[in-house]
Amino acid sequence: MKIEKDKYYLVRTEDTSVYFGRITEKDGQEVTMTECRCIWYWRGAASLNQLAHEGVKNPDDCKFTVTVDSLTALGVVEILLCTQDAANNIKAVKEWRC
């Protein structure tokens, strides 16, 4: 898979964590991301495929963490390119905080 640094991606890891952000580096199952959020819980998309294609229909019911400058995800098993509409939708979801 060719990584486009100006695009947004969803990345799923072996432990089922899901991250949203830009990919700056990929080395085997290790991915470094910027502008990254953990997608902890979502409503309004049946799968990661739909989330990457459309975003969510229930943004107020989602739990997407704060955005961090950089993150390295280990044990990556899935990388999905987000459409621009989906990326805009995900970025617009209010940050979930305790």
GROMACS .gro file of N, CA, C and O in nm:
model
  392
    1MET      N    1   0.084  -0.118   0.000
    1MET     CA    2   0.000   0.000   0.000
    1MET      C    3   0.088   0.124   0.000
    1MET      O    4   0.178   0.136   0.083
    2LYS      N    5   0.061   0.214  -0.093
    2LYS     CA    6   0.133   0.341  -0.098
    2LYS      C    7   0.068   0.437   0.001
    2LYS      O    8  -0.053   0.463  -0.005
    3ILE      N    9   0.146   0.490   0.093
    3ILE     CA   10   0.097   0.585   0.193
    3ILE      C   11   0.111   0.726   0.138
    3ILE      O   12   0.219   0.766   0.097
    4GLU      N   13   0.001   0.799   0.138
    4GLU     CA   14   0.001   0.939   0.095
    4GLU      C   15   0.001   1.025   0.221
    4GLU      O   16  -0.094   1.023   0.298
    5LYS      N   17   0.109   1.100   0.243
    5LYS     CA   18   0.127   1.174   0.368
    5LYS      C   19   0.027   1.287   0.388
    5LYS      O   20   0.009   1.334   0.500
    6ASP      N   21  -0.041   1.329   0.282
    6ASP     CA   22  -0.139   1.438   0.297
    6ASP      C   23  -0.281   1.386   0.319
    6ASP      O   24  -0.375   1.463   0.329
    7LYS      N   25  -0.297   1.255   0.331
    7LYS     CA   26  -0.429   1.193   0.351
    7LYS      C   27  -0.444   1.146   0.495
    7LYS      O   28  -0.347   1.131   0.569
    8TYR      N   29  -0.569   1.121   0.533
    8TYR     CA   30  -0.599   1.067   0.665
    8TYR      C   31  -0.633   0.918   0.654
    8TYR      O   32  -0.693   0.876   0.554
    9TYR      N   33  -0.598   0.843   0.759
    9TYR     CA   34  -0.617   0.699   0.761
    9TYR      C   35  -0.677   0.655   0.893
    9TYR      O   36  -0.660   0.721   0.995
   10LEU      N   37  -0.743   0.539   0.890
   10LEU     CA   38  -0.778   0.465   1.010
   10LEU      C   39  -0.681   0.348   1.017
   10LEU      O   40  -0.657   0.280   0.916
   11VAL      N   41  -0.625   0.325   1.135
   11VAL     CA   42  -0.529   0.218   1.155
   11VAL      C   43  -0.580   0.131   1.270
   11VAL      O   44  -0.610   0.182   1.378
   12ARG      N   45  -0.592   0.001   1.246
   12ARG     CA   46  -0.634  -0.094   1.350
   12ARG      C   47  -0.515  -0.181   1.387
   12ARG      O   48  -0.441  -0.227   1.300
   13THR      N   49  -0.498  -0.202   1.518
   13THR     CA   50  -0.386  -0.283   1.566
   13THR      C   51  -0.434  -0.419   1.616
   13THR      O   52  -0.554  -0.441   1.631
   14GLU      N   53  -0.338  -0.507   1.644
   14GLU     CA   54  -0.369  -0.641   1.691
   14GLU      C   55  -0.457  -0.641   1.816
   14GLU      O   56  -0.538  -0.731   1.835
   15ASP      N   57  -0.437  -0.544   1.904
   15ASP     CA   58  -0.517  -0.538   2.028
   15ASP      C   59  -0.650  -0.467   2.005
   15ASP      O   60  -0.719  -0.431   2.100
   16THR      N   61  -0.687  -0.446   1.881
   16THR     CA   62  -0.812  -0.384   1.834
   16THR      C   63  -0.822  -0.234   1.861
   16THR      O   64  -0.929  -0.177   1.850
   17SER      N   65  -0.711  -0.169   1.896
   17SER     CA   66  -0.714  -0.023   1.903
   17SER      C   67  -0.731   0.031   1.762
   17SER      O   68  -0.681  -0.026   1.665
   18VAL      N   69  -0.800   0.145   1.752
   18VAL     CA   70  -0.820   0.210   1.622
   18VAL      C   71  -0.774   0.354   1.636
   18VAL      O   72  -0.810   0.424   1.731
   19TYR      N   73  -0.692   0.397   1.541
   19TYR     CA   74  -0.638   0.533   1.541
   19TYR      C   75  -0.674   0.602   1.409
   19TYR      O   76  -0.679   0.539   1.304
   20PHE      N   77  -0.694   0.734   1.418
   20PHE     CA   78  -0.722   0.818   1.301
   20PHE      C   79  -0.614   0.924   1.294
   20PHE      O   80  -0.583   0.988   1.394
   21GLY      N   81  -0.557   0.943   1.177
   21GLY     CA   82  -0.457   1.048   1.161
   21GLY      C   83  -0.384   1.034   1.029
   21GLY      O   84  -0.421   0.954   0.943
   22ARG      N   85  -0.277   1.110   1.017
   22ARG     CA   86  -0.192   1.103   0.899
   22ARG      C   87  -0.077   1.007   0.928
   22ARG      O   88  -0.023   1.006   1.037
   23ILE      N   89  -0.040   0.929   0.830
   23ILE     CA   90   0.072   0.835   0.844
   23ILE      C   91   0.197   0.900   0.786
   23ILE      O   92   0.198   0.942   0.671
   24THR      N   93   0.302   0.908   0.870
   24THR     CA   94   0.428   0.965   0.822
   24THR      C   95   0.530   0.858   0.789
   24THR      O   96   0.617   0.879   0.705
   25GLU      N   97   0.520   0.742   0.858
   25GLU     CA   98   0.612   0.632   0.831
   25GLU      C   99   0.542   0.499   0.853
   25GLU      O  100   0.456   0.487   0.939
   26LYS      N  101   0.582   0.399   0.774
   26LYS     CA  102   0.534   0.262   0.794
   26LYS      C  103   0.653   0.170   0.777
   26LYS      O  104   0.726   0.177   0.679
   27ASP      N  105   0.674   0.085   0.878
   27ASP     CA  106   0.782  -0.013   0.876
   27ASP      C  107   0.726  -0.144   0.927
   27ASP      O  108   0.708  -0.162   1.048
   28GLY      N  109   0.691  -0.234   0.836
   28GLY     CA  110   0.629  -0.361   0.876
   28GLY      C  111   0.496  -0.334   0.944
   28GLY      O  112   0.409  -0.270   0.887
   29GLN      N  113   0.482  -0.381   1.069
   29GLN     CA  114   0.358  -0.362   1.143
   29GLN      C  115   0.366  -0.241   1.237
   29GLN      O  116   0.286  -0.228   1.329
   30GLU      N  117   0.459  -0.151   1.212
   30GLU     CA  118   0.475  -0.029   1.292
   30GLU      C  119   0.443   0.091   1.205
   30GLU      O  120   0.495   0.105   1.095
   31VAL      N  121   0.355   0.178   1.257
   31VAL     CA  122   0.313   0.297   1.183
   31VAL      C  123   0.328   0.418   1.273
   31VAL      O  124   0.283   0.416   1.389
   32THR      N  125   0.391   0.522   1.223
   32THR     CA  126   0.399   0.649   1.295
   32THR      C  127   0.298   0.744   1.234
   32THR      O  128   0.290   0.758   1.112
   33MET      N  129   0.220   0.808   1.322
   33MET     CA  130   0.111   0.895   1.278
   33MET      C  131   0.124   1.032   1.342
   33MET      O  132   0.180   1.047   1.451
   34THR      N  133   0.069   1.132   1.274
   34THR     CA  134   0.058   1.267   1.330
   34THR      C  135  -0.090   1.306   1.327
   34THR      O  136  -0.171   1.241   1.262
   35GLU      N  137  -0.122   1.415   1.401
   35GLU     CA  138  -0.261   1.462   1.411
   35GLU      C  139  -0.352   1.344   1.445
   35GLU      O  140  -0.453   1.320   1.380
   36CYS      N  141  -0.315   1.269   1.547
   36CYS     CA  142  -0.374   1.138   1.573
   36CYS      C  143  -0.473   1.139   1.689
   36CYS      O  144  -0.449   1.200   1.793
   37ARG      N  145  -0.584   1.068   1.667
   37ARG     CA  146  -0.686   1.047   1.771
   37ARG      C  147  -0.711   0.897   1.784
   37ARG      O  148  -0.708   0.824   1.685
   38CYS      N  149  -0.739   0.853   1.907
   38CYS     CA  150  -0.783   0.716   1.928
   38CYS      C  151  -0.934   0.715   1.909
   38CYS      O  152  -1.007   0.796   1.966
   39ILE      N  153  -0.980   0.623   1.827
   39ILE     CA  154  -1.124   0.606   1.802
   39ILE      C  155  -1.170   0.498   1.899
   39ILE      O  156  -1.163   0.379   1.870
   40TRP      N  157  -1.212   0.540   2.017
   40TRP     CA  158  -1.243   0.446   2.124
   40TRP      C  159  -1.380   0.382   2.109
   40TRP      O  160  -1.399   0.266   2.138
   41TYR      N  161  -1.478   0.460   2.064
   41TYR     CA  162  -1.616   0.411   2.050
   41TYR      C  163  -1.687   0.498   1.947
   41TYR      O  164  -1.669   0.619   1.946
   42TRP      N  165  -1.764   0.436   1.860
   42TRP     CA  166  -1.839   0.514   1.762
   42TRP      C  167  -1.978   0.457   1.745
   42TRP      O  168  -2.002   0.340   1.768
   43ARG      N  169  -2.069   0.546   1.704
   43ARG     CA  170  -2.206   0.507   1.668
   43ARG      C  171  -2.239   0.575   1.536
   43ARG      O  172  -2.198   0.688   1.512
   44GLY      N  173  -2.309   0.504   1.452
   44GLY     CA  174  -2.349   0.562   1.325
   44GLY      C  175  -2.264   0.518   1.208
   44GLY      O  176  -2.265   0.581   1.103
   45ALA      N  177  -2.189   0.411   1.228
   45ALA     CA  178  -2.115   0.344   1.120
   45ALA      C  179  -2.107   0.197   1.160
   45ALA      O  180  -2.074   0.165   1.274
   46ALA      N  181  -2.140   0.108   1.068
   46ALA     CA  182  -2.147  -0.035   1.100
   46ALA      C  183  -2.010  -0.101   1.108
   46ALA      O  184  -1.997  -0.206   1.169
   47SER      N  185  -1.908  -0.040   1.047
   47SER     CA  186  -1.776  -0.102   1.041
   47SER      C  187  -1.671   0.005   1.020
   47SER      O  188  -1.703   0.120   0.990
   48LEU      N  189  -1.545  -0.035   1.030
   48LEU     CA  190  -1.437   0.058   0.999
   48LEU      C  191  -1.440   0.098   0.852
   48LEU      O  192  -1.406   0.211   0.817
   49ASN      N  193  -1.482   0.006   0.767
   49ASN     CA  194  -1.493   0.039   0.624
   49ASN      C  195  -1.590   0.155   0.604
   49ASN      O  196  -1.561   0.249   0.530
   50GLN      N  197  -1.706   0.147   0.667
   50GLN     CA  198  -1.804   0.255   0.654
   50GLN      C  199  -1.753   0.383   0.719
   50GLN      O  200  -1.771   0.492   0.666
   51LEU      N  201  -1.687   0.370   0.835
   51LEU     CA  202  -1.630   0.486   0.903
   51LEU      C  203  -1.529   0.557   0.813
   51LEU      O  204  -1.530   0.680   0.801
   52ALA      N  205  -1.443   0.481   0.746
   52ALA     CA  206  -1.342   0.539   0.657
   52ALA      C  207  -1.403   0.600   0.532
   52ALA      O  208  -1.348   0.693   0.473
   53HIS      N  209  -1.518   0.549   0.492
   53HIS     CA  210  -1.583   0.598   0.370
   53HIS      C  211  -1.678   0.715   0.395
   53HIS      O  212  -1.683   0.809   0.316
   54GLU      N  213  -1.752   0.710   0.506
   54GLU     CA  214  -1.858   0.809   0.531
   54GLU      C  215  -1.841   0.890   0.658
   54GLU      O  216  -1.905   0.994   0.673
   55GLY      N  217  -1.765   0.840   0.755
   55GLY     CA  218  -1.763   0.901   0.887
   55GLY      C  219  -1.877   0.844   0.970
   55GLY      O  220  -1.925   0.734   0.943
   56VAL      N  221  -1.922   0.918   1.071
   56VAL     CA  222  -2.027   0.869   1.161
   56VAL      C  223  -2.155   0.950   1.144
   56VAL      O  224  -2.150   1.068   1.109
   57LYS      N  225  -2.267   0.886   1.172
   57LYS     CA  226  -2.397   0.954   1.164
   57LYS      C  227  -2.442   1.006   1.300
   57LYS      O  228  -2.535   1.085   1.307
   58ASN      N  229  -2.379   0.960   1.409
   58ASN     CA  230  -2.415   1.001   1.545
   58ASN      C  231  -2.293   1.058   1.618
   58ASN      O  232  -2.247   0.998   1.715
   59PRO      N  233  -2.242   1.172   1.575
   59PRO     CA  234  -2.117   1.222   1.634
   59PRO      C  235  -2.127   1.252   1.783
   59PRO      O  236  -2.027   1.240   1.855
   60ASP      N  237  -2.245   1.286   1.833
   60ASP     CA  238  -2.259   1.316   1.976
   60ASP      C  239  -2.249   1.191   2.063
   60ASP      O  240  -2.232   1.202   2.184
   61ASP      N  241  -2.262   1.074   2.004
   61ASP     CA  242  -2.255   0.948   2.078
   61ASP      C  243  -2.119   0.879   2.066
   61ASP      O  244  -2.104   0.766   2.110
   62CYS      N  245  -2.022   0.947   2.005
   62CYS     CA  246  -1.890   0.887   1.982
   62CYS      C  247  -1.792   0.927   2.092
   62CYS      O  248  -1.808   1.031   2.156
   63LYS      N  249  -1.691   0.844   2.110
   63LYS     CA  250  -1.582   0.872   2.203
   63LYS      C  251  -1.450   0.868   2.127
   63LYS      O  252  -1.391   0.762   2.109
   64PHE      N  253  -1.410   0.985   2.077
   64PHE     CA  254  -1.284   1.002   2.006
   64PHE      C  255  -1.197   1.089   2.094
   64PHE      O  256  -1.238   1.197   2.135
   65THR      N  257  -1.076   1.045   2.124
   65THR     CA  258  -0.991   1.114   2.220
   65THR      C  259  -0.940   1.249   2.166
   65THR      O  260  -0.964   1.285   2.051
   66VAL      N  261  -0.865   1.316   2.252
   66VAL     CA  262  -0.796   1.438   2.211
   66VAL      C  263  -0.698   1.403   2.099
   66VAL      O  264  -0.658   1.288   2.084
   67THR      N  265  -0.659   1.503   2.023
   67THR     CA  266  -0.561   1.485   1.916
   67THR      C  267  -0.421   1.502   1.973
   67THR      O  268  -0.394   1.598   2.044
   68VAL      N  269  -0.333   1.407   1.942
   68VAL     CA  270  -0.193   1.418   1.983
   68VAL      C  271  -0.108   1.446   1.860
   68VAL      O  272  -0.145   1.411   1.748
   69ASP      N  273   0.006   1.511   1.883
   69ASP     CA  274   0.094   1.548   1.772
   69ASP      C  275   0.152   1.428   1.700
   69ASP      O  276   0.165   1.427   1.578
   70SER      N  277   0.191   1.324   1.777
   70SER     CA  278   0.257   1.209   1.717
   70SER      C  279   0.227   1.084   1.798
   70SER      O  280   0.213   1.090   1.921
   71LEU      N  281   0.218   0.971   1.730
   71LEU     CA  282   0.190   0.842   1.794
   71LEU      C  283   0.251   0.733   1.708
   71LEU      O  284   0.246   0.741   1.584
   72THR      N  285   0.308   0.631   1.771
   72THR     CA  286   0.355   0.513   1.700
   72THR      C  287   0.266   0.396   1.738
   72THR      O  288   0.254   0.363   1.856
   73ALA      N  289   0.200   0.338   1.640
   73ALA     CA  290   0.112   0.222   1.661
   73ALA      C  291   0.191   0.097   1.625
   73ALA      O  292   0.250   0.088   1.517
   74LEU      N  293   0.188   0.001   1.716
   74LEU     CA  294   0.257  -0.127   1.696
   74LEU      C  295   0.155  -0.236   1.667
   74LEU      O  296   0.040  -0.228   1.710
   75GLY      N  297   0.193  -0.337   1.595
   75GLY     CA  298   0.104  -0.449   1.566
   75GLY      C  299  -0.010  -0.411   1.474
   75GLY      O  300  -0.122  -0.457   1.491
   76VAL      N  301   0.018  -0.331   1.373
   76VAL     CA  302  -0.085  -0.285   1.280
   76VAL      C  303  -0.130  -0.402   1.192
   76VAL      O  304  -0.048  -0.473   1.133
   77VAL      N  305  -0.262  -0.422   1.185
   77VAL     CA  306  -0.317  -0.529   1.102
   77VAL      C  307  -0.409  -0.476   0.992
   77VAL      O  308  -0.444  -0.553   0.901
   78GLU      N  309  -0.445  -0.349   0.999
   78GLU     CA  310  -0.535  -0.294   0.896
   78GLU      C  311  -0.511  -0.144   0.883
   78GLU      O  312  -0.499  -0.074   0.983
   79ILE      N  313  -0.504  -0.097   0.760
   79ILE     CA  314  -0.491   0.045   0.729
   79ILE      C  315  -0.596   0.079   0.625
   79ILE      O  316  -0.602   0.016   0.519
   80LEU      N  317  -0.680   0.177   0.657
   80LEU     CA  318  -0.787   0.219   0.565
   80LEU      C  319  -0.770   0.366   0.530
   80LEU      O  320  -0.763   0.451   0.620
   81LEU      N  321  -0.766   0.397   0.403
   81LEU     CA  322  -0.762   0.535   0.357
   81LEU      C  323  -0.900   0.597   0.376
   81LEU      O  324  -1.001   0.539   0.337
   82CYS      N  325  -0.906   0.714   0.439
   82CYS     CA  326  -1.033   0.784   0.460
   82CYS      C  327  -1.063   0.874   0.341
   82CYS      O  328  -0.973   0.938   0.286
   83THR      N  329  -1.190   0.881   0.305
   83THR     CA  330  -1.230   0.982   0.207
   83THR      C  331  -1.219   1.118   0.273
   83THR      O  332  -1.215   1.129   0.397
   84GLN      N  333  -1.218   1.223   0.194
   84GLN     CA  334  -1.211   1.358   0.250
   84GLN      C  335  -1.335   1.387   0.335
   84GLN      O  336  -1.325   1.448   0.441
   85ASP      N  337  -1.453   1.342   0.289
   85ASP     CA  338  -1.576   1.362   0.367
   85ASP      C  339  -1.568   1.292   0.502
   85ASP      O  340  -1.606   1.349   0.605
   86ALA      N  341  -1.519   1.169   0.504
   86ALA     CA  342  -1.507   1.095   0.629
   86ALA      C  343  -1.406   1.161   0.722
   86ALA      O  344  -1.431   1.175   0.842
   87ALA      N  345  -1.293   1.205   0.668
   87ALA     CA  346  -1.191   1.272   0.750
   87ALA      C  347  -1.247   1.399   0.813
   87ALA      O  348  -1.227   1.424   0.932
   88ASN      N  349  -1.318   1.479   0.735
   88ASN     CA  350  -1.379   1.601   0.788
   88ASN      C  351  -1.479   1.569   0.898
   88ASN      O  352  -1.485   1.637   1.000
   89ASN      N  353  -1.559   1.465   0.876
   89ASN     CA  354  -1.659   1.422   0.973
   89ASN      C  355  -1.592   1.378   1.103
   89ASN      O  356  -1.632   1.419   1.212
   90ILE      N  357  -1.489   1.295   1.094
   90ILE     CA  358  -1.420   1.245   1.213
   90ILE      C  359  -1.351   1.359   1.288
   90ILE      O  360  -1.357   1.366   1.411
   91LYS      N  361  -1.286   1.449   1.216
   91LYS     CA  362  -1.220   1.562   1.281
   91LYS      C  363  -1.319   1.652   1.354
   91LYS      O  364  -1.284   1.715   1.453
   92ALA      N  365  -1.443   1.656   1.307
   92ALA     CA  366  -1.544   1.743   1.367
   92ALA      C  367  -1.607   1.685   1.494
   92ALA      O  368  -1.675   1.757   1.568
   93VAL      N  369  -1.586   1.556   1.521
   93VAL     CA  370  -1.641   1.496   1.642
   93VAL      C  371  -1.573   1.557   1.764
   93VAL      O  372  -1.450   1.566   1.770
   94LYS      N  373  -1.654   1.600   1.860
   94LYS     CA  374  -1.603   1.665   1.982
   94LYS      C  375  -1.509   1.569   2.055
   94LYS      O  376  -1.533   1.449   2.064
   95GLU      N  377  -1.398   1.625   2.108
   95GLU     CA  378  -1.302   1.544   2.181
   95GLU      C  379  -1.366   1.490   2.309
   95GLU      O  380  -1.430   1.565   2.384
   96TRP      N  381  -1.349   1.361   2.331
   96TRP     CA  382  -1.403   1.295   2.449
   96TRP      C  383  -1.302   1.309   2.562
   96TRP      O  384  -1.185   1.278   2.546
   97ARG      N  385  -1.348   1.362   2.673
   97ARG     CA  386  -1.262   1.383   2.791
   97ARG      C  387  -1.337   1.340   2.916
   97ARG      O  388  -1.458   1.350   2.921
   98CYS      N  389  -1.262   1.300   3.015
   98CYS     CA  390  -1.322   1.267   3.146
   98CYS      C  391  -1.314   1.387   3.236
   98CYS      O  392  -1.233   1.472   3.222
   0.00000   0.00000   0.00000
